[in-house]
């Protein structure tokens, strides 16, 4: 499995607009096992995104989907930047199906 944990910064006062766009675009992402969008309770402009994919190639391919490209274009004016992104290799956990056993 392939995971990403990232923190993005919305333009001041635009966090909910970015969250709404992200939520609307997460319906059909082939190879995505888990995609969590969260507000940072201590920072009014920060958004955390936690993703788990069957593999890195699935994540990379998702970025080329027309609906994902459209969401990126719509969200770009409301995003101030990305603070960091960490790659992980998830091994399992509650609510996460093991990609090896299905």
GROMACS .gro file of C-alpha atoms in nm, residues 6 10 13 48 70-71 73-74 78-79 81 90 95-96 98:
model
   15
    6UNK     CA    1  -0.037   1.627   0.375
   10UNK     CA    2  -0.625   2.763   0.230
   13UNK     CA    3  -1.135   3.242   0.506
   48UNK     CA    4  -0.509   1.778   0.654
   70UNK     CA    5  -1.104   2.007  -1.290
   71UNK     CA    6  -1.107   2.011  -0.909
   73UNK     CA    7  -0.824   2.408  -1.135
   74UNK     CA    8  -1.128   2.516  -0.929
   78UNK     CA    9  -0.842   2.924  -0.283
   79UNK     CA   10  -0.520   2.745  -0.185
   81UNK     CA   11   0.010   2.662  -0.035
   90UNK     CA   12   0.039   0.164   0.549
   95UNK     CA   13  -1.137   0.056   0.856
   96UNK     CA   14  -0.855  -0.023   0.614
   98UNK     CA   15  -0.547  -0.514   0.356
   0.00000   0.00000   0.00000
